[in-house]
Amino acid sequence: MIYKCMEKIKTIYSPVFLTDYPTVDCENPDRVEFIYAKIKDIADIIEPEPCTLSDLALCHSEAIIKTVARTKEVFDTAILAVGGAMMAAEIALREPSFALIRPPGHHAGHNFNGGFCFFNNMAIAVKNLLAHDTVESALIVDIDLHYGNGTHDIVKSDPRIAFRDIDARSREGFFKDLEEALADASNFDVLGCSVGFDTYVRDWGGLLYGEDYHKVGSMLFSANQRLFCLLEGGYYVADLGTNTSFLLQGILKACS
Ligand SMILES: [Zn+2]
């Protein structure tokens, strides 16, 4: 299927993601605020709905759900982030999408969480599509600096889902690994990308320049047009918005 050229990308966002819930200092509301400010001209904003308890149960144990629910601000923001991810995945069946959400999710497994993550936005979004028979297979590519251990934990025993984590030590290695990870992406019904900008040259990873995210966006969309991207990490707030804009423009460019 070839999509029509778009000027804006469907972006799931809510001011609720600016909630200053208890977490580490670096995973703060400024992250999404700065991104929103930089991408709003190329983003077609859609407000998410919170997910339900049964959506959470697609991927998480009752114990973990109950633990997160003890802190209302965290729980309310986290279920909206999951709902946003689910919406982004559903939109991807028609056109590419981006979920500008927090908290991130890829370190949340079936019965554990950590690394600033509470529920696994990506895994729930994909399992929800599969549960409704909307798609029969999915590829998840995680380009965050850190290993998506939570996503791996949840999807490892599901033959319908392939999970590939880019764990490069250099810029060249990153693009080589990404190319390999996407080589057969067109064979899957949908492509979900866990996007972390902590690979940025001025962030913890020190790997990629801002313009490189443009190339990443183009590579992702060229590999599978049923693409959705979810925000995971990225802590160099001053350039987070610019880097996100590069990624989205890369998707739009490949779409044109
Ligand atoms: Zn990370």
PDB file of C-alpha atoms and ligand atoms in Angstrom, residues 106-107 115-116 142 144-147 196-199 204 232-235, ligand 1:
ATOM      1  CA  HIS A 106      10.568  -0.564  27.435  1.00  0.00           C
ATOM      2  CA  HIS A 107      12.107  -1.526  30.793  1.00  0.00           C
ATOM      3  CA  GLY A 115      14.480   2.361  34.456  1.00  0.00           C
ATOM      4  CA  PHE A 116      11.822   5.123  34.746  1.00  0.00           C
ATOM      5  CA  ASP A 142      14.191  -0.691  19.808  1.00  0.00           C
ATOM      6  CA  ASP A 144      17.008   3.434  22.528  1.00  0.00           C
ATOM      7  CA  LEU A 145      20.539   3.412  23.930  1.00  0.00           C
ATOM      8  CA  HIS A 146      19.473   0.859  26.539  1.00  0.00           C
ATOM      9  CA  TYR A 147      18.324  -2.705  26.004  1.00  0.00           C
ATOM     10  CA  GLY A 196      15.132   6.699  22.510  1.00  0.00           C
ATOM     11  CA  PHE A 197      17.155   9.794  21.792  1.00  0.00           C
ATOM     12  CA  ASP A 198      19.748   8.922  24.435  1.00  0.00           C
ATOM     13  CA  THR A 199      21.928   7.703  21.541  1.00  0.00           C
ATOM     14  CA  TRP A 204      24.533   9.502  27.407  1.00  0.00           C
ATOM     15  CA  GLU A 232      11.247   5.997  25.212  1.00  0.00           C
ATOM     16  CA  GLY A 233      14.434   7.676  26.551  1.00  0.00           C
ATOM     17  CA  GLY A 234      16.371  10.825  25.681  1.00  0.00           C
ATOM     18  CA  TYR A 235      17.666  13.176  28.355  1.00  0.00           C
TER      19      TYR A 235
HETATM   20 ZN    ZN B   1      17.477   4.662  27.314  1.00  0.00          ZN
END
